[in-house]
XYZ file of C-alpha atoms in Angstrom:
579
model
C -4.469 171.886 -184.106
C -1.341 173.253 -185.370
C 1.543 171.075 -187.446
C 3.464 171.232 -184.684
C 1.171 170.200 -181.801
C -0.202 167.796 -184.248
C 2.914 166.044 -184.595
C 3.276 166.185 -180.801
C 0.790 164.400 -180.246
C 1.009 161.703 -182.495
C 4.511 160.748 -181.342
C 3.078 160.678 -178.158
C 0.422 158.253 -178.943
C 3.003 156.129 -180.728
C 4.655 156.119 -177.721
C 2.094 154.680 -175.178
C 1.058 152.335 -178.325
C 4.876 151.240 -178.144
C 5.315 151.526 -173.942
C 2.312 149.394 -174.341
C 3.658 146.286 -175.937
C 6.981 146.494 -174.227
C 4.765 146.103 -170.929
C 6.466 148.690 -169.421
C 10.446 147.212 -169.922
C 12.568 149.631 -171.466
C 13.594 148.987 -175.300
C 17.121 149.788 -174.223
C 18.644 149.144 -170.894
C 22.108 149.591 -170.520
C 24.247 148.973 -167.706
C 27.862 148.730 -166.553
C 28.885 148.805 -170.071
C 32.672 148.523 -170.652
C 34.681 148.467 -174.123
C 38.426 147.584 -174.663
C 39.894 147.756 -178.201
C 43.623 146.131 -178.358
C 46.218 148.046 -179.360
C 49.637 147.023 -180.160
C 50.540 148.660 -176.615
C 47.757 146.995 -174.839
C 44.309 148.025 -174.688
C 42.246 151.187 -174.902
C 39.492 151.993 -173.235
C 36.483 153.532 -175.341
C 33.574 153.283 -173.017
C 33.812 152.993 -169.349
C 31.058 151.808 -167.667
C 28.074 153.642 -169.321
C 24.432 153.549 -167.606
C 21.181 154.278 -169.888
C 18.040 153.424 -170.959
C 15.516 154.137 -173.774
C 12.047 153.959 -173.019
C 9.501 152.623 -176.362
C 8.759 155.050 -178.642
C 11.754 157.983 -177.369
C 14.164 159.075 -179.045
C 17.323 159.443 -177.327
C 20.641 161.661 -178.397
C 24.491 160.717 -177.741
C 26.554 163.604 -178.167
C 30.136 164.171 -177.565
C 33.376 164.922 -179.484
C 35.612 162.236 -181.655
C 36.920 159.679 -179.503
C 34.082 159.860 -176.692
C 32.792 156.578 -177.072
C 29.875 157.207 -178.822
C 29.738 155.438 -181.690
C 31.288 152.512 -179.943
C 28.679 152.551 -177.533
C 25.646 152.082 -180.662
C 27.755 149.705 -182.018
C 27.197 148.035 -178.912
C 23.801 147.784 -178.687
C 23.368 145.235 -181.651
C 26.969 143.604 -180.669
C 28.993 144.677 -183.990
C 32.033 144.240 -181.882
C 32.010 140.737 -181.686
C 34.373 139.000 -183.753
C 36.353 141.876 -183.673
C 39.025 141.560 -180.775
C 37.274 144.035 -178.862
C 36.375 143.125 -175.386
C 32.691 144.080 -173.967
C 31.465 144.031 -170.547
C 28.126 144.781 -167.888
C 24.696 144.247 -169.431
C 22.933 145.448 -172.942
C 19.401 144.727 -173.290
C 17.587 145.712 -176.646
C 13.846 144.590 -177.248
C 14.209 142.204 -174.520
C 17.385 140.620 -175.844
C 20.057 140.314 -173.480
C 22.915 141.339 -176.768
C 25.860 140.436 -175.084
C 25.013 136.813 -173.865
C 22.928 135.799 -177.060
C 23.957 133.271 -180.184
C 24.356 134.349 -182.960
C 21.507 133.055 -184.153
C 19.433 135.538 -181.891
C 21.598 137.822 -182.863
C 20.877 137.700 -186.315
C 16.984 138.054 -185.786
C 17.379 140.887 -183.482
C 19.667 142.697 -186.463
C 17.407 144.293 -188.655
C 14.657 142.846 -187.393
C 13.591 144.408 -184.126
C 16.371 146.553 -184.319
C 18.290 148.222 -187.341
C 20.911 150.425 -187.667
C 21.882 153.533 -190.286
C 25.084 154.277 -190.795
C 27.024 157.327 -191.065
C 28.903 156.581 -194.498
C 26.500 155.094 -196.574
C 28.794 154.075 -199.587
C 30.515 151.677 -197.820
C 27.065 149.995 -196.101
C 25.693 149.290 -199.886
C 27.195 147.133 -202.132
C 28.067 148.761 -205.455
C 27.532 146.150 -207.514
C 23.493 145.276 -206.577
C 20.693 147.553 -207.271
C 19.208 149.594 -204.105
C 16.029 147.521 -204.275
C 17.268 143.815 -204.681
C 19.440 144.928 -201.214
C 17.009 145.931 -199.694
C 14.455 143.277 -200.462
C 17.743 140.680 -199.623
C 17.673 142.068 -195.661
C 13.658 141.714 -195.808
C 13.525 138.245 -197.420
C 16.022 137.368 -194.383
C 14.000 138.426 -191.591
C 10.261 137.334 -193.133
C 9.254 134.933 -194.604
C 8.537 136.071 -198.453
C 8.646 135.437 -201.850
C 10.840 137.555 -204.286
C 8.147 139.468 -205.399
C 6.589 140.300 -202.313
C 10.168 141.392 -201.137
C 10.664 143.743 -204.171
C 7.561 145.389 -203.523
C 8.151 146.150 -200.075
C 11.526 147.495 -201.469
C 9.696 149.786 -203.504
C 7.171 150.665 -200.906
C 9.705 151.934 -197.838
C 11.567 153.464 -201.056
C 8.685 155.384 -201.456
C 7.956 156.060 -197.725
C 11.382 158.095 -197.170
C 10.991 159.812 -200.012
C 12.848 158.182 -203.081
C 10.875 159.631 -206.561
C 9.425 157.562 -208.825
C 10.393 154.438 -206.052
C 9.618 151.580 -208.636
C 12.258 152.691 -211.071
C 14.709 154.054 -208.672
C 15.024 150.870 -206.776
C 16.820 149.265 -209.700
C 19.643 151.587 -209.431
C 22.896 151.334 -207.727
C 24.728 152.894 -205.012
C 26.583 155.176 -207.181
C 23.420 156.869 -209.200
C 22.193 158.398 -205.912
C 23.216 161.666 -204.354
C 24.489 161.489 -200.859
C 21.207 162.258 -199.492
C 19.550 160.047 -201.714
C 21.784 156.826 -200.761
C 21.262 157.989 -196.844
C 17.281 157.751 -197.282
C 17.954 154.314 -199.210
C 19.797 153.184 -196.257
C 17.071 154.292 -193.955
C 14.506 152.911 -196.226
C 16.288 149.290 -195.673
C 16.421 149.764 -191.757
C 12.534 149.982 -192.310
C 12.172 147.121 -194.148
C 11.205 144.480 -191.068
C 9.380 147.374 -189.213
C 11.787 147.327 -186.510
C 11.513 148.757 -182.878
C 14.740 150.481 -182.664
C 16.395 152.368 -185.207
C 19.853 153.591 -184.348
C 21.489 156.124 -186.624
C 24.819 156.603 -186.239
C 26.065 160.331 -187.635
C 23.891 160.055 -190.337
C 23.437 163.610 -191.627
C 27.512 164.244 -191.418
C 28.534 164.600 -194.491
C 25.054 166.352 -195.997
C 24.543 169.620 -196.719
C 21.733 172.036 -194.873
C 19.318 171.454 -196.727
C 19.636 167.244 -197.492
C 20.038 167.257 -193.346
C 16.715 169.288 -192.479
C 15.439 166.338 -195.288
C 16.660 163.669 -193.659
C 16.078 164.578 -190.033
C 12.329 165.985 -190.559
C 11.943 162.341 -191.997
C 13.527 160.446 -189.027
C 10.854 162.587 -186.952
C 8.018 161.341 -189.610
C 9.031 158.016 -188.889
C 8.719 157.891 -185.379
C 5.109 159.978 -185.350
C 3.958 157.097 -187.651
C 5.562 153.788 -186.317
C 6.110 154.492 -182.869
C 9.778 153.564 -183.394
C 12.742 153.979 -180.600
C 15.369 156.281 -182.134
C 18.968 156.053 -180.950
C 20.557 159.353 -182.825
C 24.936 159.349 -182.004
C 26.502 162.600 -183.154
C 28.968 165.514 -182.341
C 26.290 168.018 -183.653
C 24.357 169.826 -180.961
C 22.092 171.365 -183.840
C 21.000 168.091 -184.842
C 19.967 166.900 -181.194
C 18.086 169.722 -180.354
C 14.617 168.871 -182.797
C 15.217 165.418 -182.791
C 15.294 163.945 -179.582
C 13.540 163.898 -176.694
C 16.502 163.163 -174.258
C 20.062 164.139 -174.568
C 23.188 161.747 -173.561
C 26.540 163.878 -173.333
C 29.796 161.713 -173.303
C 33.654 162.427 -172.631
C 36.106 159.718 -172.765
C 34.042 156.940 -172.261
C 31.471 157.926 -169.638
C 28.452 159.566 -169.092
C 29.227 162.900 -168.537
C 25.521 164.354 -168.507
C 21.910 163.500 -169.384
C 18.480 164.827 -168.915
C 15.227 166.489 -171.542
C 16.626 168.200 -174.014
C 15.447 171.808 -173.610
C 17.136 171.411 -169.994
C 20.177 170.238 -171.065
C 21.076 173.005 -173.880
C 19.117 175.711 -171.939
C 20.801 175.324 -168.676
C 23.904 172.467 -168.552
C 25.043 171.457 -165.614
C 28.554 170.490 -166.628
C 31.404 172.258 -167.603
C 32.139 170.259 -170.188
C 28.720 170.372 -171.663
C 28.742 174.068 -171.832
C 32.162 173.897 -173.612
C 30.503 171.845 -176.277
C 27.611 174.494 -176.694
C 30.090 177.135 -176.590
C 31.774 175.556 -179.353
C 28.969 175.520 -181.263
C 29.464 177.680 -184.366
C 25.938 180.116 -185.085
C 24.732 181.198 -188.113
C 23.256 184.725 -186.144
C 26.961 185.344 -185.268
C 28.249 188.110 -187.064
C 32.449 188.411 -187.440
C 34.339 191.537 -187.043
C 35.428 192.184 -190.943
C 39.550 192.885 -191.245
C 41.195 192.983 -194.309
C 44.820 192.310 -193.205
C 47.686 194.585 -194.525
C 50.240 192.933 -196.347
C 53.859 192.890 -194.796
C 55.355 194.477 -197.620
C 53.410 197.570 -198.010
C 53.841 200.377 -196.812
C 51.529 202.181 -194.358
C 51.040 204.808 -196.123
C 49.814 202.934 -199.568
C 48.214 199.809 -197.608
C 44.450 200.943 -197.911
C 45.340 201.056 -201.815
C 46.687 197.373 -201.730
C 44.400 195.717 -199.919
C 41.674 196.732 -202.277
C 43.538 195.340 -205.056
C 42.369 191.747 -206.068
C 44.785 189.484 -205.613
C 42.823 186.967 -207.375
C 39.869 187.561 -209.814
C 38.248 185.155 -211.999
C 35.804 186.831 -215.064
C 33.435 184.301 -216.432
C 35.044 181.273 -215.090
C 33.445 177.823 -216.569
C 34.364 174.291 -216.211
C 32.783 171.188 -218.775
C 33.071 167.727 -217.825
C 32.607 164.819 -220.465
C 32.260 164.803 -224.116
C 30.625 166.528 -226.766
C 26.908 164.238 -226.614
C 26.937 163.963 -222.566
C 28.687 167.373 -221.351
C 27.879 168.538 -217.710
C 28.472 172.120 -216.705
C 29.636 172.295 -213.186
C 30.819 175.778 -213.234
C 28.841 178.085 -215.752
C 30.397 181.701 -215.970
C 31.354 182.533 -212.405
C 33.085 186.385 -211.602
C 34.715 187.160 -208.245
C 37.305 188.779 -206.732
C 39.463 187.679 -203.725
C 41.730 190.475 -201.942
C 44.638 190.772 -200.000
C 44.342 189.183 -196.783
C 40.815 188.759 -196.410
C 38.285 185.408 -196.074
C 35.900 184.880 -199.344
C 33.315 182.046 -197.992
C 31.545 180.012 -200.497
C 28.396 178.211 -199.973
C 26.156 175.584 -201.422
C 24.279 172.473 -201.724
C 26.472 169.043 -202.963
C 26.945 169.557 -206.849
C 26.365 173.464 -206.819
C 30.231 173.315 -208.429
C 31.749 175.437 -205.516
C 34.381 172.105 -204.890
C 35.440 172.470 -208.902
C 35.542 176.389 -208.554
C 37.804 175.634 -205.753
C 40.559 173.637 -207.937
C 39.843 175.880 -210.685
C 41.216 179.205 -208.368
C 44.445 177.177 -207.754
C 44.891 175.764 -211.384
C 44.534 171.811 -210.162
C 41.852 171.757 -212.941
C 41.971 174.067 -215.949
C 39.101 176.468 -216.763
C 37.086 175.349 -220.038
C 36.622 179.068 -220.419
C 36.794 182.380 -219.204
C 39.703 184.538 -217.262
C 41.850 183.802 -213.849
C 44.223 186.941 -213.055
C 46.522 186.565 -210.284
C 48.189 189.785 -209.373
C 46.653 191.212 -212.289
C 48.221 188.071 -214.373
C 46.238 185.763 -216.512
C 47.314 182.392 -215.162
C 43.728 180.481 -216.552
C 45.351 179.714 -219.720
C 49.044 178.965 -218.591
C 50.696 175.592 -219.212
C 51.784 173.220 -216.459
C 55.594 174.455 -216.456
C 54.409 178.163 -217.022
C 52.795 177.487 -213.677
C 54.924 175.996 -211.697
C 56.844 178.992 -210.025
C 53.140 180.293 -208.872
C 52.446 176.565 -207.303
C 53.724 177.847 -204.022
C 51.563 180.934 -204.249
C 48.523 179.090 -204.984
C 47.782 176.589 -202.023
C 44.811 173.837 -200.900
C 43.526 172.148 -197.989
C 41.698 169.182 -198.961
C 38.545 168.086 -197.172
C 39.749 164.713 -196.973
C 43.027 164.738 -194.845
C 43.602 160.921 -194.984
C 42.973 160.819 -198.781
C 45.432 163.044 -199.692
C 48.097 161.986 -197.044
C 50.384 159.132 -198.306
C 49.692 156.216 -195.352
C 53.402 154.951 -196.163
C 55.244 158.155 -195.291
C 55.718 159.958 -192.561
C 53.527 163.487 -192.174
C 56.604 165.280 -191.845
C 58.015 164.047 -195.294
C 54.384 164.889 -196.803
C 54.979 168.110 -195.126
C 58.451 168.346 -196.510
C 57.456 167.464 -200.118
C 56.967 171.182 -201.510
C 60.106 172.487 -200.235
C 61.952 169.392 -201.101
C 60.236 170.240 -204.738
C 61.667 173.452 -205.158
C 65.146 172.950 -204.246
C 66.168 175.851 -202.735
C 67.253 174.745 -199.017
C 69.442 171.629 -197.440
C 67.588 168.285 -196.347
C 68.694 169.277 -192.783
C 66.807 173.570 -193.733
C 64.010 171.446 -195.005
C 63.390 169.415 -191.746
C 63.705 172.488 -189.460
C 61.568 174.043 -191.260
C 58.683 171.319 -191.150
C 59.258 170.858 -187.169
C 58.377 174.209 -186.992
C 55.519 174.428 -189.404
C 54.149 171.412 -187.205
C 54.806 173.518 -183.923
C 52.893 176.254 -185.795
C 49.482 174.471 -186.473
C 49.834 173.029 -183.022
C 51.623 169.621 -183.153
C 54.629 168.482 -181.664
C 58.051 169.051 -183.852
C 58.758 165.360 -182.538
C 55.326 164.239 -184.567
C 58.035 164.309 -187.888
C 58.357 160.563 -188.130
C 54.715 159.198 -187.114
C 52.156 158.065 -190.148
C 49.098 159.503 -191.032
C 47.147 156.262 -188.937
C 48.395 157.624 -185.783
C 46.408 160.378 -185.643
C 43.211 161.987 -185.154
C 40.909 163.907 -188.059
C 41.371 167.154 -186.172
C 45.652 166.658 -186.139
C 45.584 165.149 -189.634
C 43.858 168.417 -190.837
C 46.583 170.474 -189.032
C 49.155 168.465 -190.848
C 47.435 168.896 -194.073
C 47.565 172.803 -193.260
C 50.872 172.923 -192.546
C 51.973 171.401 -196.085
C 49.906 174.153 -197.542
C 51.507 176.762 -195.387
C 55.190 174.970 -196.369
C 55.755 177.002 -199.577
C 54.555 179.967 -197.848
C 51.635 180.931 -200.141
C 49.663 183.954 -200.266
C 45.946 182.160 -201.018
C 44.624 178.836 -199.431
C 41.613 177.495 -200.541
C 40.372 175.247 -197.916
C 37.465 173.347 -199.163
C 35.352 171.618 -196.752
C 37.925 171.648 -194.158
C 36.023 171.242 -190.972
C 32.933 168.953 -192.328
C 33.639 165.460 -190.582
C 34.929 167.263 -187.180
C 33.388 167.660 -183.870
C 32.880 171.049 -182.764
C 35.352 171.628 -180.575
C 37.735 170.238 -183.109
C 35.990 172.386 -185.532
C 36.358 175.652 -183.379
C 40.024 174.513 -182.732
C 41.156 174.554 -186.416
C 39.020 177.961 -187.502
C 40.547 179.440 -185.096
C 43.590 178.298 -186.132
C 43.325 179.364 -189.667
C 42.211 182.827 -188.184
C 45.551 182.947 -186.445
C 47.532 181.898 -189.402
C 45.615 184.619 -191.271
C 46.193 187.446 -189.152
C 50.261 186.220 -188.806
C 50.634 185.803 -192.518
C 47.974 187.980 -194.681
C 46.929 185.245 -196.048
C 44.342 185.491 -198.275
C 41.364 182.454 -197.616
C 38.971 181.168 -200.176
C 37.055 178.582 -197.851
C 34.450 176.682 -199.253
C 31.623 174.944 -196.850
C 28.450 173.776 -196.617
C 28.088 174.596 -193.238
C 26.640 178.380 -193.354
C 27.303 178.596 -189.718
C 31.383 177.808 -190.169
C 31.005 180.018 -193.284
C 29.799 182.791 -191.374
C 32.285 182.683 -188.534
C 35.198 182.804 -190.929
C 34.710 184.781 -193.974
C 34.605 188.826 -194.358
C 32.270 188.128 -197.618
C 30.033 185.345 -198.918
C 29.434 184.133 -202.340
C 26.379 181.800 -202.609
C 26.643 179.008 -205.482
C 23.844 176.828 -206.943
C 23.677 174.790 -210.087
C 27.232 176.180 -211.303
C 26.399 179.891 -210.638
C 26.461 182.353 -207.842
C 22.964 183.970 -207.256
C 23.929 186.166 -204.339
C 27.714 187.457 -203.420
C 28.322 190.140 -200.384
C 29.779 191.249 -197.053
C 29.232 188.466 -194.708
C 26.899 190.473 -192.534
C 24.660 191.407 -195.263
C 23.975 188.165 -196.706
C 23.099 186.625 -193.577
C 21.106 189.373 -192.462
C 19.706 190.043 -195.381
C 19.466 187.620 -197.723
C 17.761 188.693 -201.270
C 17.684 185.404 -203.202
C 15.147 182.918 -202.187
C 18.202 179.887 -202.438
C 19.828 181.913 -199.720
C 16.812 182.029 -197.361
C 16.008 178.207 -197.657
C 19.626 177.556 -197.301
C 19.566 179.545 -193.914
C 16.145 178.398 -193.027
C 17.364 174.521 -192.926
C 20.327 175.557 -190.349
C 19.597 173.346 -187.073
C 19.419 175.688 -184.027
C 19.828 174.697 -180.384
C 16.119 175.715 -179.619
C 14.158 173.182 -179.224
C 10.888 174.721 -179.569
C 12.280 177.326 -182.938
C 13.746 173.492 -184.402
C 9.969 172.437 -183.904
C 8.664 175.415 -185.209
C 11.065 175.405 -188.717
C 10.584 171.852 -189.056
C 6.591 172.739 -189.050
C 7.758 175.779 -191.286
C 9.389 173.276 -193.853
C 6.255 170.843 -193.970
C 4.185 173.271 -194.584
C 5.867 174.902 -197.197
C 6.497 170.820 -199.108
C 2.580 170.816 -198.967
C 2.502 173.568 -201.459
């Protein structure tokens, strides 16, 4: 029998043994459901009345963009609303408890206990000051009835079951020692704990690179062969559904929009709006048309000469954190060349160093060694005030729009701060010129006086374009610019910076972890790992032909929207562990 059949079959025993002692009531029944949230204008509505269930040992997927009701509607299902001024409605059954009607003394038993929930930022579910075991052996000691010791050793052991080396020691580390992948397994690892019926994971590979996410989804597929577990998976990631459910959910604003296996829904949707979503879907097999834009200044007949020229090259670039006993290389002798106009992509794993090569190209950190030539300039070794009339040249889009927006100003005076900074036009020159930057990326010139909070992640990364654009620079490095948006958010702002591209020959340095985005944007590719770059070529070339074996697994671990080729890498993948 092969892996894949294997595993097949398995989950489908686990899921008569599990259909079995639910005597035939579903683990989830949902109906009617209704969610307000108050605003200061009234009340929103997030979900409007949603009908589903999940049968025992299924696994069922919720997809839709930001602001669908998704997340809202998980929430739900364990009643993390109440207390919070939110106002719930119809009827949510979970492992025979009616949610919304119990105490919260049922409540507390069915949290964790029959049901558990991972969430999708796990820094702020563990506490930073308590080691990853004694947390996890708190939420078992709560639920059963143990002693310490038993609890830390059932710590250990579901530490161990999702993967966590050497388990024993790990467990008496905190929160901030892991990786990102590393803390999402803990959190898993504590949903297991009390062996519960339902786990719901809300976005939980979001933030993870390809190859933590294949990690952590194969696992939640493991999990459910073994234990016969419900899974409730919410995300915006179409990839992600495809091998690890066995029914799809989509939503739009609150309601069910469509819903059937799977393979139907992604082969053949129904919906308009579901085939929007797929559309959306960025593919790693999807080659782009390679332009190198002329610059504006040139002349036509010396352009081909120009745009070969680098307009940025860096020659054994390094960067050294910490001190002389405990120094960490995160960059170790990178060389590459960005031109005129064009889109260098830059891939990796968290901690490869492409996010430090990224400040590096832009001088917010300063190179430890090596050269950075900016029109044939050495700028790598230029003090602060040498630098400051190439600031406006040298541009970034953070990946983080809310951390690097000021919450008590308004966007347009975040906007306005670089060309308040160099002091070459009137306050009332400077506020034109940001209402039209804002009508530029898409947002309304009126938008000047809002605050950060009153918008979504897909507008507050347009805003944090717009300052770049403000100065009007010839490079942007955008570094993990689309990684927390939906897809059709995603598609919206790519295209976007396309757009701005082609309008401005500017020259793009985005950095990503998704190889799909990557792919879509950038004329060539430079792969990173460990601090150097192992493979570096035209777009179509890499992809097509990758020649470093940290390429291939990186492409290998990209979720498609087959169902039966997700089955058949995810086989691929165990396979190739068991070596």
């Amino acid at each position: 029998m092969s892996a894949v059949n294997g595993s097949a079959a398995a989950s489908a025993a686990a899921s008569e043994a599990g259909s079995a002692v639910a005597s035939a009531e579903p683990l989830v029944e949902v109906k009617d459901l209704v969610i307000d949230f108050p605003t200061a204008s009234g009340t929103v509505r997030a979900v409007d009345g949603l009908t589903f269930r999940l049968e025992a040992g299924g696994a069922l997927g919720i997809v839709g963009e930001s602001g669908s009701g998704k997340s809202a509607t998980a929430y739900a299902l364990l009643d993390l609303h109440r207390g919070t001024g939110a106002k719930t409605g119809g009827t949510v059954r979970v492992a025979g408890t009616d949610v919304l009607g119990a105490d919260d003394s049922v409540l507390r038993r069915l949290r964790g206990g029959q049901a558990a929930m991972v969430f999708q930022d796990p820094l702020s579910s563990l506490d930073p000051y308590y080691a990853i075991g004694d947390q996890i052996a708190e939420v078992y000691r709560v639920h059963v009835k143990a002693t310490r010791r038993a609890a830390r050793e059932r710590a250990v052991q579901v530490l161990d079951r999702v993967g966590i080396p050497d388990a024993a020691r790990r467990s008496r580390a905190r929160p901030h020692e892991f990786s990102g992948g590393m803390r999402q397994r803990a959190l898993i690892a504590m949903a297991l704990a009390c062996e519960p019926r339902l786990l719901i994971a809300d976005e939980p590979t979001t933030a993870l690179d390809v190859t933590v996410q294949a990690q952590i989804l194969d696992l939640l597929h493991e999990l459910r062969a073994e234990t016969g577990m419900g899974l409730l998976l919410v995300t915006h990631d179409l990839g992600v559904v495809a091998g690890s459910v066995d029914d799809v959910l989509v939503m739009r604003n609150g309601s069910a929009v469509e819903r059937g296996p799977v393979s139907a829904v992604l082969d053949a949707p129904r919906e308009p709006y579901t085939r929007a979503l797929l559309a959306a879907v960025p593919q790693v097999d999807g080659a782009r048309t390679v332009t190198i834009v002329k610059p504006r200044e040139a002349p036509d007949e010396a352009a081909d000469v120009v745009a070969e020229a680098p307009l940025l090259e860096a020659v054994g670039l390094r960067r050294e954190f910490g001190g002389r006993r405990d120094t960490v290389t995160a960059v170790d002798g990178v060389s590459l060349t960005v031109r005129r106009g064009e889109t260098l992509g830059i891939v990796g794993e968290s901690g490869s160093g492409k996010t430090t090569l990224g400040r590096m190209l832009v001088r917010l950190l300063d190179p430890t060694a090596g050269e950075l030539r900016y029109g044939g300039r050495d700028i790598g070794s230029l003090s602060d005030k040498a630098l400051r009339p190439l600031r406006r040249e040298l541009q970034m889009v953070f990946q983080d729009p809310v951390s690097s927006l000021n919450p008590r100003r308004s966007i347009g005076e975040s906007i306005a701060d670089p060309l308040r900074a160099a002091g070459e036009l009137s306050d009332k020159a400077v506020i034109e010129r940001v209402r039209e930057l804002l009508e530029r990326v898409g947002l309304e010139p009126d938008w000047y006086h809002r605050y950060p909070h009153e918008f979504s992640g897909g507008q507050r990364q347009r805003v944090g374009i717009a300052r770049a654009l403000a100065p009007s620079p010839k490079l942007i490095v955008c570094d993990e610019p689309v990684s927390a948006l939906d897809v059709t958010t995603q598609a919206q702002v790519v295209a976007l910076l396309g757009e701005l591209q082609r309008d401005l020959g500017l020259s793009l340095v985005f950095i990503a972890h998704d190889l799909a985005v990557v792919r879509q944007v950038s004329d060539r590719v430079a792969v990173m790992r460990a601090g150097l770059i192992v493979e570096e070529g035209p777009a179509d070339t890499v992809y097509d032909s990758p020649q470093h074996a940290y390429t291939k697994g990186l492409l290998a671990a990209v979720p498609v929207l087959d169902p039966v080729e997700s089955s058949a890498r995810r086989a691929s993948r165990k396979r190739l562990a068991a070596v």
